[in-house]
Amino acid sequence: MPELPEVETVRRGLNQLTLSQEITGGDVLLQRTIAYPFSVEEFIDKITGNTIATWHRRGKYLLAELSPAPLLPCSPAPSLGVHLRMTGQLLWLTQDEPLHKHTRVRLFFGEKQELRFVDQRTFGQMWYVPGDVAVESIITGLAKLAVDPFSPDFTVEYFADKLKKSRRPIKTGLLDQSVVAGLGNIYADEALFKSGILPTTLCTELQLPKIELLRTAIIEVLSASIAVGGTTFSNFLSVKGVNGNYGGEAWVYNRTGEPCKVCGNVIQRIKLGGRSSHFCSQCQS
C-alpha cells in the first residue's frame, strides 16, 4: 500500500504537471471506484470544466482544490479526493497511450493529456466534493486522522499522550491512523529500527526518551524516502511512471534473513496483528 512518502511523491508530481489544467471530460471504467456522488454520470458532469488549483495531502489521502470556470464571487471551491489504497496509481499520460487492463478512471485534459487511475486490487476510491459541503462529511476517513508527522502539532507530548493508554504492541499502534497519520508497515518498521525499539514492545512501556527518539526516527525515515521518490516493492509508480528508490536503502523492511546493516545480526520477521514486522533483535530491545 502506498504510504505517506509515496502519496507525497504523487502529490508533488501532480502539482508539477496538472496545475491550471482544465478537466475537459472523463471516463469511468469501474463504477465502484467513484465513492461520491453515487452516479458516475453526475461525477463526470461535476468535475468537467473545473481547473486544478493545487493538490494537498492529508495522511494517505490526496485532495485537489478545484477552480470552477467561471468561479462565482465568494463561492467555495469544490474538491476532488483520491485514496490509492493498496495498489492505486495516478499516471499522467497521453490519451492515445494503450489502456492498462486495470485502468479504472480517466480524467481528460487539454493537448490530449489525461490523468489515469490504475488500480489492480480495486480498493482505491475517488470523490467529488461540492464547495458548499465540508470535505470530512463526504470523505469520512479524514475526520478520523491524527496529526501529520510533518505538522508542528506532532510534538513529543502529543505522541506520548496518544501512546500512554494503549497496551497494544507499538508496531500495531503506529499503524493506527488515529495515532499518526500516513504511517504504514514499511516506515513503522524502519522507524522502530532507527529508534532501537522492538515492534512487540507495549505502547505503555515506552518512556518519554524512547518516545522522543521514535518521533524523530519517524520524521527522518519519511523524509529520507520522500527524497528518493518513495518505495517500490510491488507496484508503486510516481505520476510519471517512475519507481521509488527507498527499497534499496531500507534498514529492515523486506530484508528477512539478511544481515543487519549495523551489527550483522540476521533480520527477523514476525506477524503482529496480521501484519509482517521486520526487526533486528540485537539493535532493538
mmCIF file of C-alpha atoms in Angstrom:
data_model
loop_
_atom_site.group_PDB
_atom_site.id
_atom_site.type_symbol
_atom_site.label_atom_id
_atom_site.label_comp_id
_atom_site.label_asym_id
_atom_site.label_seq_id
_atom_site.Cartn_x
_atom_site.Cartn_y
_atom_site.Cartn_z
ATOM 1 C CA MET A 1 0.000 0.000 0.000
ATOM 2 C CA PRO A 2 1.328 3.459 -0.808
ATOM 3 C CA GLU A 3 2.239 5.196 2.452
ATOM 4 C CA LEU A 4 2.919 8.838 3.237
ATOM 5 C CA PRO A 5 6.158 9.162 1.176
ATOM 6 C CA GLU A 6 4.583 7.555 -1.876
ATOM 7 C CA VAL A 7 1.440 9.705 -1.638
ATOM 8 C CA GLU A 8 3.581 12.807 -1.090
ATOM 9 C CA THR A 9 5.650 11.869 -4.156
ATOM 10 C CA VAL A 10 2.444 11.634 -6.193
ATOM 11 C CA ARG A 11 1.196 14.958 -4.801
ATOM 12 C CA ARG A 12 4.393 16.734 -5.809
ATOM 13 C CA GLY A 13 4.239 15.215 -9.278
ATOM 14 C CA LEU A 14 0.624 16.263 -9.706
ATOM 15 C CA ASN A 15 1.463 19.813 -8.672
ATOM 16 C CA GLN A 16 4.216 19.889 -11.288
ATOM 17 C CA LEU A 17 2.057 18.569 -14.126
ATOM 18 C CA THR A 18 -1.621 19.370 -13.629
ATOM 19 C CA LEU A 19 -1.929 22.861 -12.119
ATOM 20 C CA SER A 20 -4.070 25.315 -14.087
ATOM 21 C CA GLN A 21 -5.160 22.458 -16.346
ATOM 22 C CA GLU A 22 -8.878 22.235 -17.096
ATOM 23 C CA ILE A 23 -10.658 18.889 -16.859
ATOM 24 C CA THR A 24 -12.422 18.562 -20.203
ATOM 25 C CA GLY A 25 -14.194 15.267 -19.504
ATOM 26 C CA GLY A 26 -13.652 11.764 -18.253
ATOM 27 C CA ASP A 27 -14.484 8.090 -18.420
ATOM 28 C CA VAL A 28 -15.249 5.728 -15.538
ATOM 29 C CA LEU A 29 -14.425 2.114 -16.321
ATOM 30 C CA LEU A 30 -15.209 0.728 -12.848
ATOM 31 C CA GLN A 31 -18.248 2.291 -11.216
ATOM 32 C CA ARG A 32 -17.409 1.421 -7.594
ATOM 33 C CA THR A 33 -14.188 3.438 -7.799
ATOM 34 C CA ILE A 34 -16.371 6.561 -7.578
ATOM 35 C CA ALA A 35 -17.358 6.878 -3.924
ATOM 36 C CA TYR A 36 -19.270 10.177 -4.337
ATOM 37 C CA PRO A 37 -21.504 11.173 -5.956
ATOM 38 C CA PHE A 38 -23.006 7.746 -6.464
ATOM 39 C CA SER A 39 -23.945 8.468 -10.072
ATOM 40 C CA VAL A 40 -20.973 8.119 -12.427
ATOM 41 C CA GLU A 41 -22.644 10.475 -14.871
ATOM 42 C CA GLU A 42 -23.009 13.120 -12.148
ATOM 43 C CA PHE A 43 -19.348 12.689 -11.140
ATOM 44 C CA ILE A 44 -18.147 13.328 -14.695
ATOM 45 C CA ASP A 45 -20.582 16.221 -15.127
ATOM 46 C CA LYS A 46 -19.464 17.897 -11.885
ATOM 47 C CA ILE A 47 -15.713 17.681 -12.476
ATOM 48 C CA THR A 48 -15.840 18.702 -16.146
ATOM 49 C CA GLY A 49 -14.940 22.358 -16.635
ATOM 50 C CA ASN A 50 -13.004 22.584 -13.368
ATOM 51 C CA THR A 51 -9.355 23.592 -13.274
ATOM 52 C CA ILE A 52 -6.825 22.065 -10.870
ATOM 53 C CA ALA A 53 -5.752 24.846 -8.470
ATOM 54 C CA THR A 54 -3.489 22.774 -6.212
ATOM 55 C CA TRP A 55 -3.095 19.316 -4.675
ATOM 56 C CA HIS A 56 -2.915 18.719 -0.921
ATOM 57 C CA ARG A 57 -2.145 15.582 1.088
ATOM 58 C CA ARG A 58 -3.842 14.598 4.340
ATOM 59 C CA GLY A 59 -2.384 11.355 5.646
ATOM 60 C CA LYS A 60 -2.663 8.994 2.688
ATOM 61 C CA TYR A 61 -5.450 10.983 1.020
ATOM 62 C CA LEU A 62 -4.922 13.301 -1.957
ATOM 63 C CA LEU A 63 -7.164 16.353 -2.301
ATOM 64 C CA ALA A 64 -7.264 18.562 -5.375
ATOM 65 C CA GLU A 65 -8.636 22.041 -4.850
ATOM 66 C CA LEU A 66 -10.686 22.837 -7.952
ATOM 67 C CA SER A 67 -11.457 26.186 -9.550
ATOM 68 C CA PRO A 68 -14.779 26.116 -11.408
ATOM 69 C CA ALA A 69 -14.921 28.141 -14.592
ATOM 70 C CA PRO A 70 -16.198 30.717 -14.041
ATOM 71 C CA LEU A 71 -15.955 30.754 -10.231
ATOM 72 C CA LEU A 72 -18.753 32.793 -8.700
ATOM 73 C CA PRO A 73 -17.659 35.566 -6.292
ATOM 74 C CA CYS A 74 -17.153 34.201 -2.761
ATOM 75 C CA SER A 75 -18.142 30.730 -3.929
ATOM 76 C CA PRO A 76 -16.251 27.971 -2.031
ATOM 77 C CA ALA A 77 -14.105 25.760 -4.231
ATOM 78 C CA PRO A 78 -15.072 22.120 -4.770
ATOM 79 C CA SER A 79 -12.568 19.310 -4.296
ATOM 80 C CA LEU A 80 -11.512 16.058 -5.931
ATOM 81 C CA GLY A 81 -10.437 13.413 -3.436
ATOM 82 C CA VAL A 82 -8.355 10.306 -4.157
ATOM 83 C CA HIS A 83 -7.238 7.403 -1.987
ATOM 84 C CA LEU A 84 -4.854 4.962 -3.653
ATOM 85 C CA ARG A 85 -5.471 2.213 -1.066
ATOM 86 C CA MET A 86 -3.392 -0.916 -1.748
ATOM 87 C CA THR A 87 -2.475 -0.759 -5.433
ATOM 88 C CA GLY A 88 -3.714 2.547 -6.837
ATOM 89 C CA GLN A 89 -1.641 4.586 -9.283
ATOM 90 C CA LEU A 90 -2.264 8.047 -10.732
ATOM 91 C CA LEU A 91 -0.462 8.354 -14.059
ATOM 92 C CA TRP A 92 -0.141 11.417 -16.317
ATOM 93 C CA LEU A 93 -0.292 10.060 -19.866
ATOM 94 C CA THR A 94 -1.324 10.933 -23.393
ATOM 95 C CA GLN A 95 -4.830 9.814 -24.310
ATOM 96 C CA ASP A 96 -3.549 7.550 -27.079
ATOM 97 C CA GLU A 97 -1.447 5.530 -24.602
ATOM 98 C CA PRO A 98 -2.783 1.938 -24.605
ATOM 99 C CA LEU A 99 -5.121 1.281 -21.680
ATOM 100 C CA HIS A 100 -3.743 -0.867 -18.866
ATOM 101 C CA LYS A 101 -6.225 -3.645 -18.077
ATOM 102 C CA HIS A 102 -6.584 -2.307 -14.512
ATOM 103 C CA THR A 103 -7.492 1.236 -15.592
ATOM 104 C CA ARG A 104 -10.486 2.401 -13.517
ATOM 105 C CA VAL A 105 -10.947 6.135 -14.194
ATOM 106 C CA ARG A 106 -9.692 8.525 -16.876
ATOM 107 C CA LEU A 107 -9.772 12.326 -16.484
ATOM 108 C CA PHE A 108 -9.176 14.200 -19.739
ATOM 109 C CA PHE A 109 -7.247 17.452 -20.116
ATOM 110 C CA GLY A 110 -6.139 19.663 -22.989
ATOM 111 C CA GLU A 111 -3.481 18.726 -25.543
ATOM 112 C CA LYS A 112 -4.695 15.104 -25.411
ATOM 113 C CA GLN A 113 -3.337 14.552 -21.894
ATOM 114 C CA GLU A 114 -5.097 12.528 -19.211
ATOM 115 C CA LEU A 115 -4.807 11.587 -15.560
ATOM 116 C CA ARG A 116 -5.377 7.864 -15.388
ATOM 117 C CA PHE A 117 -6.308 5.984 -12.207
ATOM 118 C CA VAL A 118 -4.998 2.409 -12.404
ATOM 119 C CA ASP A 119 -5.834 0.043 -9.550
ATOM 120 C CA GLN A 120 -5.271 -3.702 -9.676
ATOM 121 C CA ARG A 121 -6.998 -4.612 -6.397
ATOM 122 C CA THR A 122 -9.892 -2.144 -6.961
ATOM 123 C CA PHE A 123 -9.926 -0.791 -3.379
ATOM 124 C CA GLY A 124 -8.990 2.745 -4.430
ATOM 125 C CA GLN A 125 -11.617 5.495 -4.417
ATOM 126 C CA MET A 126 -12.342 8.938 -5.861
ATOM 127 C CA TRP A 127 -14.752 11.618 -4.616
ATOM 128 C CA TYR A 128 -16.132 14.866 -5.982
ATOM 129 C CA VAL A 129 -16.956 17.152 -3.050
ATOM 130 C CA PRO A 130 -19.101 20.251 -3.701
ATOM 131 C CA GLY A 131 -17.661 23.502 -2.425
ATOM 132 C CA ASP A 132 -20.526 24.191 -0.023
ATOM 133 C CA VAL A 133 -20.095 20.845 1.784
ATOM 134 C CA ALA A 134 -17.499 20.001 4.442
ATOM 135 C CA VAL A 135 -14.967 17.632 2.884
ATOM 136 C CA GLU A 136 -14.962 15.432 6.018
ATOM 137 C CA SER A 137 -18.708 14.864 5.672
ATOM 138 C CA ILE A 138 -18.153 13.175 2.294
ATOM 139 C CA ILE A 139 -14.666 11.672 2.740
ATOM 140 C CA THR A 140 -15.402 10.443 6.252
ATOM 141 C CA GLY A 141 -11.991 8.840 6.788
ATOM 142 C CA LEU A 142 -10.436 12.313 7.023
ATOM 143 C CA ALA A 143 -12.253 13.011 10.280
ATOM 144 C CA LYS A 144 -10.511 10.056 11.947
ATOM 145 C CA LEU A 145 -6.969 11.079 11.023
ATOM 146 C CA ALA A 146 -4.382 12.033 13.615
ATOM 147 C CA VAL A 147 -1.934 14.876 13.015
ATOM 148 C CA ASP A 148 0.576 14.568 10.196
ATOM 149 C CA PRO A 149 4.155 13.630 11.180
ATOM 150 C CA PHE A 150 5.380 16.838 9.495
ATOM 151 C CA SER A 151 2.889 19.025 11.329
ATOM 152 C CA PRO A 152 4.119 21.303 14.169
ATOM 153 C CA ASP A 153 1.383 19.625 16.229
ATOM 154 C CA PHE A 154 3.234 16.293 16.113
ATOM 155 C CA THR A 155 5.059 17.026 19.353
ATOM 156 C CA VAL A 156 6.604 14.600 21.828
ATOM 157 C CA GLU A 157 3.840 15.491 24.283
ATOM 158 C CA TYR A 158 1.118 14.786 21.719
ATOM 159 C CA PHE A 159 2.722 11.478 20.730
ATOM 160 C CA ALA A 160 3.216 10.371 24.343
ATOM 161 C CA ASP A 161 -0.412 11.162 25.140
ATOM 162 C CA LYS A 162 -1.579 9.026 22.202
ATOM 163 C CA LEU A 163 0.518 6.055 23.330
ATOM 164 C CA LYS A 164 0.203 6.137 27.124
ATOM 165 C CA LYS A 165 -3.201 4.455 27.402
ATOM 166 C CA SER A 166 -2.635 1.685 24.865
ATOM 167 C CA ARG A 167 -1.450 -1.808 25.724
ATOM 168 C CA ARG A 168 -1.026 -2.726 22.079
ATOM 169 C CA PRO A 169 2.410 -3.541 20.654
ATOM 170 C CA ILE A 170 3.990 -0.312 19.448
ATOM 171 C CA LYS A 171 4.089 -1.588 15.857
ATOM 172 C CA THR A 172 0.305 -2.039 15.910
ATOM 173 C CA GLY A 173 -0.125 1.383 17.495
ATOM 174 C CA LEU A 174 1.919 3.095 14.793
ATOM 175 C CA LEU A 175 -0.321 1.667 12.064
ATOM 176 C CA ASP A 176 -3.384 3.252 13.682
ATOM 177 C CA GLN A 177 -4.167 6.365 11.608
ATOM 178 C CA SER A 178 -5.717 7.993 14.687
ATOM 179 C CA VAL A 179 -2.259 7.904 16.328
ATOM 180 C CA VAL A 180 -0.051 9.024 13.408
ATOM 181 C CA ALA A 181 -1.490 9.903 10.003
ATOM 182 C CA GLY A 182 0.135 8.377 6.934
ATOM 183 C CA LEU A 183 2.431 5.869 8.609
ATOM 184 C CA GLY A 184 2.253 2.291 7.304
ATOM 185 C CA ASN A 185 4.035 -1.030 7.554
ATOM 186 C CA ILE A 186 7.261 -0.079 5.800
ATOM 187 C CA TYR A 187 8.092 3.089 7.694
ATOM 188 C CA ALA A 188 6.828 1.831 11.056
ATOM 189 C CA ASP A 189 9.418 -0.973 10.825
ATOM 190 C CA GLU A 190 12.115 1.456 9.726
ATOM 191 C CA ALA A 191 11.363 3.998 12.469
ATOM 192 C CA LEU A 192 11.323 1.324 15.160
ATOM 193 C CA PHE A 193 14.720 0.101 13.992
ATOM 194 C CA LYS A 194 16.220 3.585 13.977
ATOM 195 C CA SER A 195 14.907 4.245 17.489
ATOM 196 C CA GLY A 196 16.066 0.843 18.812
ATOM 197 C CA ILE A 197 12.600 -0.356 19.824
ATOM 198 C CA LEU A 198 11.281 -3.883 19.299
ATOM 199 C CA PRO A 199 7.931 -3.980 17.486
ATOM 200 C CA THR A 200 6.468 -6.134 20.282
ATOM 201 C CA THR A 201 7.122 -3.508 22.990
ATOM 202 C CA LEU A 202 3.835 -2.348 24.500
ATOM 203 C CA CYS A 203 2.949 1.305 23.985
ATOM 204 C CA THR A 204 2.506 1.766 27.731
ATOM 205 C CA GLU A 205 6.069 0.546 28.382
ATOM 206 C CA LEU A 206 7.694 3.331 26.386
ATOM 207 C CA GLN A 207 9.279 6.077 28.451
ATOM 208 C CA LEU A 208 9.480 9.667 27.246
ATOM 209 C CA PRO A 209 13.129 9.492 25.998
ATOM 210 C CA LYS A 210 12.242 6.493 23.779
ATOM 211 C CA ILE A 211 9.090 8.208 22.537
ATOM 212 C CA GLU A 212 11.173 11.234 21.595
ATOM 213 C CA LEU A 213 13.639 9.003 19.710
ATOM 214 C CA LEU A 214 10.773 7.297 17.902
ATOM 215 C CA ARG A 215 9.154 10.594 16.919
ATOM 216 C CA THR A 216 12.461 11.804 15.462
ATOM 217 C CA ALA A 217 13.003 8.497 13.652
ATOM 218 C CA ILE A 218 9.535 8.637 12.066
ATOM 219 C CA ILE A 219 10.239 12.066 10.599
ATOM 220 C CA GLU A 220 13.730 11.038 9.453
ATOM 221 C CA VAL A 221 12.707 7.845 7.626
ATOM 222 C CA LEU A 222 9.734 9.532 5.974
ATOM 223 C CA SER A 223 11.944 12.415 4.832
ATOM 224 C CA ALA A 224 14.593 10.016 3.512
ATOM 225 C CA SER A 225 12.013 8.100 1.486
ATOM 226 C CA ILE A 226 10.399 11.233 0.052
ATOM 227 C CA ALA A 227 13.849 12.392 -1.061
ATOM 228 C CA VAL A 228 14.217 9.287 -3.275
ATOM 229 C CA GLY A 229 10.635 9.133 -4.539
ATOM 230 C CA GLY A 230 9.181 6.626 -2.068
ATOM 231 C CA THR A 231 9.352 2.838 -2.091
ATOM 232 C CA THR A 232 8.513 0.379 -4.869
ATOM 233 C CA PHE A 233 8.414 -3.211 -3.659
ATOM 234 C CA SER A 234 5.469 -4.228 -5.833
ATOM 235 C CA ASN A 235 3.573 -1.735 -7.981
ATOM 236 C CA PHE A 236 4.011 1.849 -6.748
ATOM 237 C CA LEU A 237 4.796 4.351 -9.512
ATOM 238 C CA SER A 238 5.095 8.121 -9.495
ATOM 239 C CA VAL A 239 2.803 10.225 -11.700
ATOM 240 C CA LYS A 240 5.452 9.962 -14.421
ATOM 241 C CA GLY A 241 5.602 6.167 -14.074
ATOM 242 C CA VAL A 242 8.899 6.059 -12.162
ATOM 243 C CA ASN A 243 9.712 3.557 -9.387
ATOM 244 C CA GLY A 244 10.578 4.737 -5.881
ATOM 245 C CA ASN A 245 14.128 4.040 -4.713
ATOM 246 C CA TYR A 246 13.893 3.796 -0.917
ATOM 247 C CA GLY A 247 13.685 -0.016 -1.007
ATOM 248 C CA GLY A 248 17.421 -0.261 -1.608
ATOM 249 C CA GLU A 249 18.080 1.918 1.428
ATOM 250 C CA ALA A 250 15.760 0.112 3.869
ATOM 251 C CA TRP A 251 17.284 -0.926 7.181
ATOM 252 C CA VAL A 252 14.994 -3.869 7.985
ATOM 253 C CA TYR A 253 11.801 -3.860 5.907
ATOM 254 C CA ASN A 254 11.602 -6.782 3.440
ATOM 255 C CA ARG A 255 15.111 -7.917 4.455
ATOM 256 C CA THR A 256 14.207 -11.129 6.309
ATOM 257 C CA GLY A 257 17.266 -13.381 6.698
ATOM 258 C CA GLU A 258 19.712 -10.716 5.527
ATOM 259 C CA PRO A 259 22.411 -9.283 7.806
ATOM 260 C CA CYS A 260 21.650 -6.128 9.762
ATOM 261 C CA LYS A 261 23.456 -3.160 8.202
ATOM 262 C CA VAL A 262 24.619 -2.068 11.661
ATOM 263 C CA CYS A 263 25.554 -5.216 13.616
ATOM 264 C CA GLY A 264 25.411 -8.082 11.097
ATOM 265 C CA ASN A 265 22.729 -9.944 13.045
ATOM 266 C CA VAL A 266 20.087 -11.699 10.911
ATOM 267 C CA ILE A 267 16.947 -9.635 10.286
ATOM 268 C CA GLN A 268 13.867 -11.431 11.621
ATOM 269 C CA ARG A 269 10.209 -11.307 10.624
ATOM 270 C CA ILE A 270 7.164 -11.950 12.798
ATOM 271 C CA LYS A 271 3.407 -11.354 12.457
ATOM 272 C CA LEU A 272 1.691 -8.734 14.626
ATOM 273 C CA GLY A 273 -1.984 -8.055 14.153
ATOM 274 C CA GLY A 274 -1.876 -9.836 10.818
ATOM 275 C CA ARG A 275 0.951 -7.634 9.509
ATOM 276 C CA SER A 276 4.610 -8.525 8.994
ATOM 277 C CA SER A 277 7.170 -6.860 11.250
ATOM 278 C CA HIS A 278 10.883 -6.836 10.410
ATOM 279 C CA PHE A 279 13.494 -6.143 13.064
ATOM 280 C CA CYS A 280 16.996 -6.781 14.413
ATOM 281 C CA SER A 281 16.872 -8.449 17.825
ATOM 282 C CA GLN A 282 20.319 -7.097 18.672
ATOM 283 C CA CYS A 283 19.855 -3.431 17.704
ATOM 284 C CA GLN A 284 16.284 -3.266 19.032
ATOM 285 C CA SER A 285 15.206 -4.027 22.580
#
